[in-house]
JSON list of C-alpha atoms in Angstrom, two decimals:
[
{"chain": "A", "resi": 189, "resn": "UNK", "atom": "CA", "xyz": [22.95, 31.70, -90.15]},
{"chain": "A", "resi": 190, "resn": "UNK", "atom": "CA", "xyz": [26.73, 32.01, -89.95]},
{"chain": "A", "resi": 191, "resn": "UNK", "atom": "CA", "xyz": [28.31, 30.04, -92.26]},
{"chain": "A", "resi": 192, "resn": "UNK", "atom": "CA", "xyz": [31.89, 29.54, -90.59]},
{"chain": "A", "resi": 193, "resn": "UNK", "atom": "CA", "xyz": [29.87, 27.92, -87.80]},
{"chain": "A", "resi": 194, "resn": "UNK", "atom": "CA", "xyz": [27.73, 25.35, -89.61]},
{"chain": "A", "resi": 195, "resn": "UNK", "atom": "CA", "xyz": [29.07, 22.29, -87.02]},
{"chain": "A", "resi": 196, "resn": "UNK", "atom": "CA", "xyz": [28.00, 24.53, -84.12]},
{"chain": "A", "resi": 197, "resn": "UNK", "atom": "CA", "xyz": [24.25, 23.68, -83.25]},
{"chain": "A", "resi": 198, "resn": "UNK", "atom": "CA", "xyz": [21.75, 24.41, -80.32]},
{"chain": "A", "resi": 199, "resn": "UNK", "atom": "CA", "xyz": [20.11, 21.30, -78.31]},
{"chain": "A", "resi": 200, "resn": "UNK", "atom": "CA", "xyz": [16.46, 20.60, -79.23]},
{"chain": "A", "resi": 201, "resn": "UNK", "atom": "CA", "xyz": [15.89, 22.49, -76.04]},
{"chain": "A", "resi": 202, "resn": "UNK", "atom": "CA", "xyz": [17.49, 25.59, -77.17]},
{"chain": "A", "resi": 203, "resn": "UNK", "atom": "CA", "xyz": [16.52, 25.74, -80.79]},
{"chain": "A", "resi": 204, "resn": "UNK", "atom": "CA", "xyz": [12.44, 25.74, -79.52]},
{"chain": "A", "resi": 205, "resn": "UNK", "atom": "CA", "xyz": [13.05, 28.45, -76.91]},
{"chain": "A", "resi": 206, "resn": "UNK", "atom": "CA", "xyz": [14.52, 30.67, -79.90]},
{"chain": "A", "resi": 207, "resn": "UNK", "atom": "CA", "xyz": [12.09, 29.27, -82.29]},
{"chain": "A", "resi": 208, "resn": "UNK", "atom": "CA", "xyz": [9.44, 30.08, -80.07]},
{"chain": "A", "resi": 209, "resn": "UNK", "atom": "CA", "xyz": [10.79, 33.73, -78.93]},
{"chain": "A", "resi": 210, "resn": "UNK", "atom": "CA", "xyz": [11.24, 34.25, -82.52]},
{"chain": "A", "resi": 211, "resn": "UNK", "atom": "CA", "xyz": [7.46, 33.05, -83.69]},
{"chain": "A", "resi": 212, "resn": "UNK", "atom": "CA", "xyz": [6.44, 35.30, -81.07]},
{"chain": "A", "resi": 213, "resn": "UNK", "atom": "CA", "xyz": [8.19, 38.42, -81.95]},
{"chain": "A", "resi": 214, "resn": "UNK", "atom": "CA", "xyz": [7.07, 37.78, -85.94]},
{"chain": "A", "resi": 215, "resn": "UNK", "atom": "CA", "xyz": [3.54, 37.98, -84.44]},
{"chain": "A", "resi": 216, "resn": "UNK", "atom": "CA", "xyz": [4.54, 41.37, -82.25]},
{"chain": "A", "resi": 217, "resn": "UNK", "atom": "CA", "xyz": [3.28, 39.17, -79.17]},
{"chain": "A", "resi": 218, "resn": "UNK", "atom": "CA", "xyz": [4.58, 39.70, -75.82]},
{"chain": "A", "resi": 219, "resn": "UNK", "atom": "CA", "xyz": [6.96, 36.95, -74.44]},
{"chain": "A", "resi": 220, "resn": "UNK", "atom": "CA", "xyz": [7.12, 36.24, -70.68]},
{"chain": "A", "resi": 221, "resn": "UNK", "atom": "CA", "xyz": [8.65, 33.99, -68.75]},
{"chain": "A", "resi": 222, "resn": "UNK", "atom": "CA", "xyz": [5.52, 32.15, -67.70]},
{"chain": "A", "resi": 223, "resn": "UNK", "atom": "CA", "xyz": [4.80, 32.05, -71.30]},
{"chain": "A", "resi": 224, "resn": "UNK", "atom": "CA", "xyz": [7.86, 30.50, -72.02]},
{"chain": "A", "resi": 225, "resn": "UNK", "atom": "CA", "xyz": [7.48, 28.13, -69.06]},
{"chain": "A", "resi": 226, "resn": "UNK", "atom": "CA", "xyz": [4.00, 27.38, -69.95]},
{"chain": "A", "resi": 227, "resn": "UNK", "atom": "CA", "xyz": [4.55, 26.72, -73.77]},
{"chain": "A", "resi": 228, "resn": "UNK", "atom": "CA", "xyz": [8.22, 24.12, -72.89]},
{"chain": "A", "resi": 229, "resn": "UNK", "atom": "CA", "xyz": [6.74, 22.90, -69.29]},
{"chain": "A", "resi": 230, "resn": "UNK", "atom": "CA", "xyz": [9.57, 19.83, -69.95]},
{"chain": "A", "resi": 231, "resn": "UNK", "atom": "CA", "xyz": [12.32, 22.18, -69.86]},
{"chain": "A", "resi": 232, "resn": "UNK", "atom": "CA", "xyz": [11.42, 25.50, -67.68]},
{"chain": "A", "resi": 233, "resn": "UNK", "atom": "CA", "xyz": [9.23, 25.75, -64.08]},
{"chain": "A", "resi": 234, "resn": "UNK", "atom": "CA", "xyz": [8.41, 29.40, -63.12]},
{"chain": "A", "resi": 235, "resn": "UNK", "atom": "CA", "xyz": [8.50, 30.67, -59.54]},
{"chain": "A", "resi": 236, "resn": "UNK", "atom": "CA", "xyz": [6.82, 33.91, -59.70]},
{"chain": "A", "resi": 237, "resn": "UNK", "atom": "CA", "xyz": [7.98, 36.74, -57.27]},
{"chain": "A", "resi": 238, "resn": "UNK", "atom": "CA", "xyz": [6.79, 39.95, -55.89]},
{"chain": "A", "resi": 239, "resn": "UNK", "atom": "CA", "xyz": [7.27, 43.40, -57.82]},
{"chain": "A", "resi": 240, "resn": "UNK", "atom": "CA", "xyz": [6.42, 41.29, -61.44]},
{"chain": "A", "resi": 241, "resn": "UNK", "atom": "CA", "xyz": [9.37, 39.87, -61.32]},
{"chain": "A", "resi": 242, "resn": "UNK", "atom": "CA", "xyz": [10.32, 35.73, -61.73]},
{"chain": "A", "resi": 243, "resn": "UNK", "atom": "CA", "xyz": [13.01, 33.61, -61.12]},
{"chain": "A", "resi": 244, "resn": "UNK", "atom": "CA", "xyz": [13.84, 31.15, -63.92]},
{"chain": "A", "resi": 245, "resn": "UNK", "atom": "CA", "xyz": [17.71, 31.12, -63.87]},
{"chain": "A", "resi": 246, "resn": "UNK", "atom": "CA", "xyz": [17.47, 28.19, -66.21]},
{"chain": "A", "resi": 247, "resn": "UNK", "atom": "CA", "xyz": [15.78, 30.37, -68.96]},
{"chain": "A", "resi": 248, "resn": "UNK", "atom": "CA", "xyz": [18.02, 32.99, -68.69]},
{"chain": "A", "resi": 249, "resn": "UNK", "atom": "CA", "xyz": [21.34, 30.94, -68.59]},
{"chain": "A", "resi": 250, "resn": "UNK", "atom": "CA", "xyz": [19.65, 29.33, -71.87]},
{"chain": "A", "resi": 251, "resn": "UNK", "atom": "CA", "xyz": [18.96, 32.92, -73.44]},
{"chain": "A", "resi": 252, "resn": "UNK", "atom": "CA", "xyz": [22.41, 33.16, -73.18]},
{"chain": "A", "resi": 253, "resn": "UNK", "atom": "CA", "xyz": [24.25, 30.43, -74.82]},
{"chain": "A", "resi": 254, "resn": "UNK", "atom": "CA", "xyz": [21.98, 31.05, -77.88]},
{"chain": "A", "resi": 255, "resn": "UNK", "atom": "CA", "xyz": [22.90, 34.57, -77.88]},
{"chain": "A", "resi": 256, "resn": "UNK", "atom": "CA", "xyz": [26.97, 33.30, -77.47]},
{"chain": "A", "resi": 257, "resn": "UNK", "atom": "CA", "xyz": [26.47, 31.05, -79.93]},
{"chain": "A", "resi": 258, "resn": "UNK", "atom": "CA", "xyz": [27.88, 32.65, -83.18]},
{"chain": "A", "resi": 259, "resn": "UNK", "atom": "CA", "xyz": [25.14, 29.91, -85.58]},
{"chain": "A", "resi": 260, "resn": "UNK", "atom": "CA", "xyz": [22.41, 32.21, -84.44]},
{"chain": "A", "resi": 261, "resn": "UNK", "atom": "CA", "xyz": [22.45, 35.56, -85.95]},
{"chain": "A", "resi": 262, "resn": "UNK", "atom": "CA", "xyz": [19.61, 37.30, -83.82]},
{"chain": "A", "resi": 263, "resn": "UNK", "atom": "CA", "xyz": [20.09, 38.53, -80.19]},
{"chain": "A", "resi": 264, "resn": "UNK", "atom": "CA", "xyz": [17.42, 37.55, -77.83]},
{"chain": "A", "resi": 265, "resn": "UNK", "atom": "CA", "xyz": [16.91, 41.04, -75.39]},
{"chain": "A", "resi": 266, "resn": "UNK", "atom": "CA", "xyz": [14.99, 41.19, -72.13]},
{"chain": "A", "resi": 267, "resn": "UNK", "atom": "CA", "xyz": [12.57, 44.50, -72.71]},
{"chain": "A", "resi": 268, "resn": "UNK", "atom": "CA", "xyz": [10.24, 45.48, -69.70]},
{"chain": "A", "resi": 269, "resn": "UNK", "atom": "CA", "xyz": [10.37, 41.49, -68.43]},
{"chain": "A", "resi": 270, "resn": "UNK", "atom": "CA", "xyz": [9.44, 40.95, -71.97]},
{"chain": "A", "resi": 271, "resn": "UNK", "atom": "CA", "xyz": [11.86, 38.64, -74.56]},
{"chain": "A", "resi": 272, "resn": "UNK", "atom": "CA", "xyz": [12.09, 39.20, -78.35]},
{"chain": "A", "resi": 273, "resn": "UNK", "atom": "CA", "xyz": [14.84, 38.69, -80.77]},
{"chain": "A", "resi": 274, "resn": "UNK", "atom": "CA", "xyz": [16.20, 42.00, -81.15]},
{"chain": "A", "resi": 275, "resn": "UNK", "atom": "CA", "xyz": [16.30, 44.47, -84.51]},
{"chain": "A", "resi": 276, "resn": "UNK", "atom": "CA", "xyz": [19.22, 45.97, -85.53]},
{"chain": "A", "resi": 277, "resn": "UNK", "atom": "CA", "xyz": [19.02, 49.15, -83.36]},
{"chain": "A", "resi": 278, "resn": "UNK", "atom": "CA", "xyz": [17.76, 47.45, -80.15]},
{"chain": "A", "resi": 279, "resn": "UNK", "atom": "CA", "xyz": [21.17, 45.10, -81.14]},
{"chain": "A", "resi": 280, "resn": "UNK", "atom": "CA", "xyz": [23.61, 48.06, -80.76]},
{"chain": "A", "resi": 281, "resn": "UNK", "atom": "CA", "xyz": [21.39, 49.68, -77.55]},
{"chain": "A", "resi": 282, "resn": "UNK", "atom": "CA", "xyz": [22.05, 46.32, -76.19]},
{"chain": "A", "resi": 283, "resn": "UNK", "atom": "CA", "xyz": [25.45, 46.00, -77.16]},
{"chain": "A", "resi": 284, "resn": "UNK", "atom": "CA", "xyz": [26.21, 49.73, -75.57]},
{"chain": "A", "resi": 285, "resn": "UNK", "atom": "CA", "xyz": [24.35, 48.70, -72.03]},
{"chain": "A", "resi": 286, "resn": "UNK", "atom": "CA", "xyz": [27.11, 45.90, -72.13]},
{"chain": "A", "resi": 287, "resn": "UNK", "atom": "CA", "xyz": [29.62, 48.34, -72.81]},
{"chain": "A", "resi": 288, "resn": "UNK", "atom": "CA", "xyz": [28.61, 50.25, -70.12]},
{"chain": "A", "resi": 289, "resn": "UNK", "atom": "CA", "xyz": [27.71, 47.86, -67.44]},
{"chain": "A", "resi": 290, "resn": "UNK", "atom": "CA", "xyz": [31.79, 46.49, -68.29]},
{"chain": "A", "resi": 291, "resn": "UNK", "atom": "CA", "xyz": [32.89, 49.96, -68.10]},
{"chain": "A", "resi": 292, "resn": "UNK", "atom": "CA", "xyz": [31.78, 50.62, -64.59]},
{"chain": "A", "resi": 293, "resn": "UNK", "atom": "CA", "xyz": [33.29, 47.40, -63.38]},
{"chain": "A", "resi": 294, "resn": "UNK", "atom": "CA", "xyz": [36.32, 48.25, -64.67]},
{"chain": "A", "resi": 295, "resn": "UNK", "atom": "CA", "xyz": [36.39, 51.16, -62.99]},
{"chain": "A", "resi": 296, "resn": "UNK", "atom": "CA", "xyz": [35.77, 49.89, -59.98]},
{"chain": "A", "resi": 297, "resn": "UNK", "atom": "CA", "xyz": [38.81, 47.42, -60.58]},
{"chain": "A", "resi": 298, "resn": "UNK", "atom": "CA", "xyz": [40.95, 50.54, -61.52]},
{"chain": "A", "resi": 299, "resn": "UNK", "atom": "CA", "xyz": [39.86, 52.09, -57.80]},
{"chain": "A", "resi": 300, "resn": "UNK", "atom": "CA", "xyz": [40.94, 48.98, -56.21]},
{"chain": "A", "resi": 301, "resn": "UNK", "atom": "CA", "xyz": [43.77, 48.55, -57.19]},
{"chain": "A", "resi": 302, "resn": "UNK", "atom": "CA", "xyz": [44.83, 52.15, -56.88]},
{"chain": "A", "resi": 303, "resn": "UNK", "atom": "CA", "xyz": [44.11, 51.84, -53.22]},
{"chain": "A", "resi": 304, "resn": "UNK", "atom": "CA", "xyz": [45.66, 48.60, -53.22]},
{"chain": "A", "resi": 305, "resn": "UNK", "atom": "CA", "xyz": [48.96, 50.49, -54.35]},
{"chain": "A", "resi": 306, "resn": "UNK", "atom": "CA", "xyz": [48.38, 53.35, -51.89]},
{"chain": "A", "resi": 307, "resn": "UNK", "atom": "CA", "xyz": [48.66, 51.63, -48.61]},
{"chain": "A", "resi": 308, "resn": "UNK", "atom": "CA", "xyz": [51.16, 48.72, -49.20]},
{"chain": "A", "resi": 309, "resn": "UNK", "atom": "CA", "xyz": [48.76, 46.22, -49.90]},
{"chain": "A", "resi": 310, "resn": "UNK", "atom": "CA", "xyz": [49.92, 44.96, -53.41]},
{"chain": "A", "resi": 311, "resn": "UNK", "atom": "CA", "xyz": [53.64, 45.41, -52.48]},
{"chain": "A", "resi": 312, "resn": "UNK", "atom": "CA", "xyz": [55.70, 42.72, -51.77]},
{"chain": "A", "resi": 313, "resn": "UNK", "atom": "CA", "xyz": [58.50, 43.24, -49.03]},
{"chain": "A", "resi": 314, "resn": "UNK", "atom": "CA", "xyz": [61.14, 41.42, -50.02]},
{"chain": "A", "resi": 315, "resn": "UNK", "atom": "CA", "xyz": [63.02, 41.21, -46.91]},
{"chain": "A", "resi": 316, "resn": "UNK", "atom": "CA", "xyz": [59.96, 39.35, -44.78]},
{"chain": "A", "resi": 317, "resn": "UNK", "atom": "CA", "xyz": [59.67, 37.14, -47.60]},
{"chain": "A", "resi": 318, "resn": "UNK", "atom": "CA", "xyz": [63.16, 35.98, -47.19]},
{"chain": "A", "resi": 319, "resn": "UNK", "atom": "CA", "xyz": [62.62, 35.74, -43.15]},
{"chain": "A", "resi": 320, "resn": "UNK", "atom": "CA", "xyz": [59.70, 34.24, -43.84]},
{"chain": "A", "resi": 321, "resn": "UNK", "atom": "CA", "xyz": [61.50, 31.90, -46.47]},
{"chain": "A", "resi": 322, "resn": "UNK", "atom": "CA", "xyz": [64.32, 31.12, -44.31]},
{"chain": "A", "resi": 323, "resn": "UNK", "atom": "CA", "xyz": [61.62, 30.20, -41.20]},
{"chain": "A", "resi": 324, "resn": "UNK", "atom": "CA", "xyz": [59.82, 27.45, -43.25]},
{"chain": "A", "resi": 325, "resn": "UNK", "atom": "CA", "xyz": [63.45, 26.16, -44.51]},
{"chain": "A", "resi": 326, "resn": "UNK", "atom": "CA", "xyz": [64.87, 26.23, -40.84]},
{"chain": "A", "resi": 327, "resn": "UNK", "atom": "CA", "xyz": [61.91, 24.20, -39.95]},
{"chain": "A", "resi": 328, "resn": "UNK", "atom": "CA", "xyz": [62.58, 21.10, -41.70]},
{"chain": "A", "resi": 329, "resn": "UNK", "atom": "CA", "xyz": [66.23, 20.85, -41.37]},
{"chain": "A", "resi": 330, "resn": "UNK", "atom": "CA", "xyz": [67.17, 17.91, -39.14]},
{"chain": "A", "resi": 331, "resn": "UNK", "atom": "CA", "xyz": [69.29, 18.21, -35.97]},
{"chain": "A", "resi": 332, "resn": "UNK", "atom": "CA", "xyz": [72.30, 17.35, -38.25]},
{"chain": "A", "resi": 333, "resn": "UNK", "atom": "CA", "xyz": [71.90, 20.55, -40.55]},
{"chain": "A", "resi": 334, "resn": "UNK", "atom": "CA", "xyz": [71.43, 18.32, -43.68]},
{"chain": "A", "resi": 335, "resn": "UNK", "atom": "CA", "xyz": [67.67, 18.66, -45.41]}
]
């Protein structure tokens, strides 16, 4: 465990969905959701959908505050619907999917705004501004010209 972090800890219900991910992947067993749900029923329902996939958002918003939470050293990873905690190589895959994934939305955030810039859209005219300025002012001066 990270020691600069020692008055960081999980809830109950976090620390015995990584203890039991990490009992799991000692054992090389396969860890599902429905196992999951099935071994902490008090804390996770499954709904199971078509095409093997399941909808748990509660797990996987759980999964990851333990892996932002810098007291835990191990990274949980989804692998083919399966969760483990992570070795060091799967770590860095992992971290480079991130990478990636952040990359391309970035990109996409470059391309907007470039087009953004293109056709006027992120340029302020300063002269209907001040019309449109002057319009709101005009609007609450009194008869009298005082505000």
């Amino acid at each position: 465990m990270c020691k600069d972090y020692k008055e960081i800890k999980l809830t109950p219900k976090l620390n015995e969905l990584y203890r039991l991910i990490e009992e799991r992947t000692e054992k090389n067993l396969r860890t599902e959701v429905i196992d999951i749900a099935n071994a902490l029923p008090e804390y996770y329902s499954v709904k199971l959908l078509k095409s093997n996939y399941s909808n748990c958002p509660t797990l996987y918003k759980d999964i990851d505050k333990i892996n932002s939470c810098p007291y835990v050293e191990k990274i949980i990873i989804k692998d083919n619907n399966n969760f483990k905690l992570a070795t060091r190589k799967e770590a860095v895959e992992y971290a480079d999917r991130l990478s990636m994934r952040a990359l391309k939305f970035f990109k996409k955030y470059y391309i907007v705004n470039n087009k953004i810039r293109s056709d006027g859209q992120g340029k302020l005219d300063i002269k209907d501004f001040n019309d449109s300025e002057n319009s709101f002012i005009e609007s609450f001066i009194k008869n009298d010209g005082v505000l």
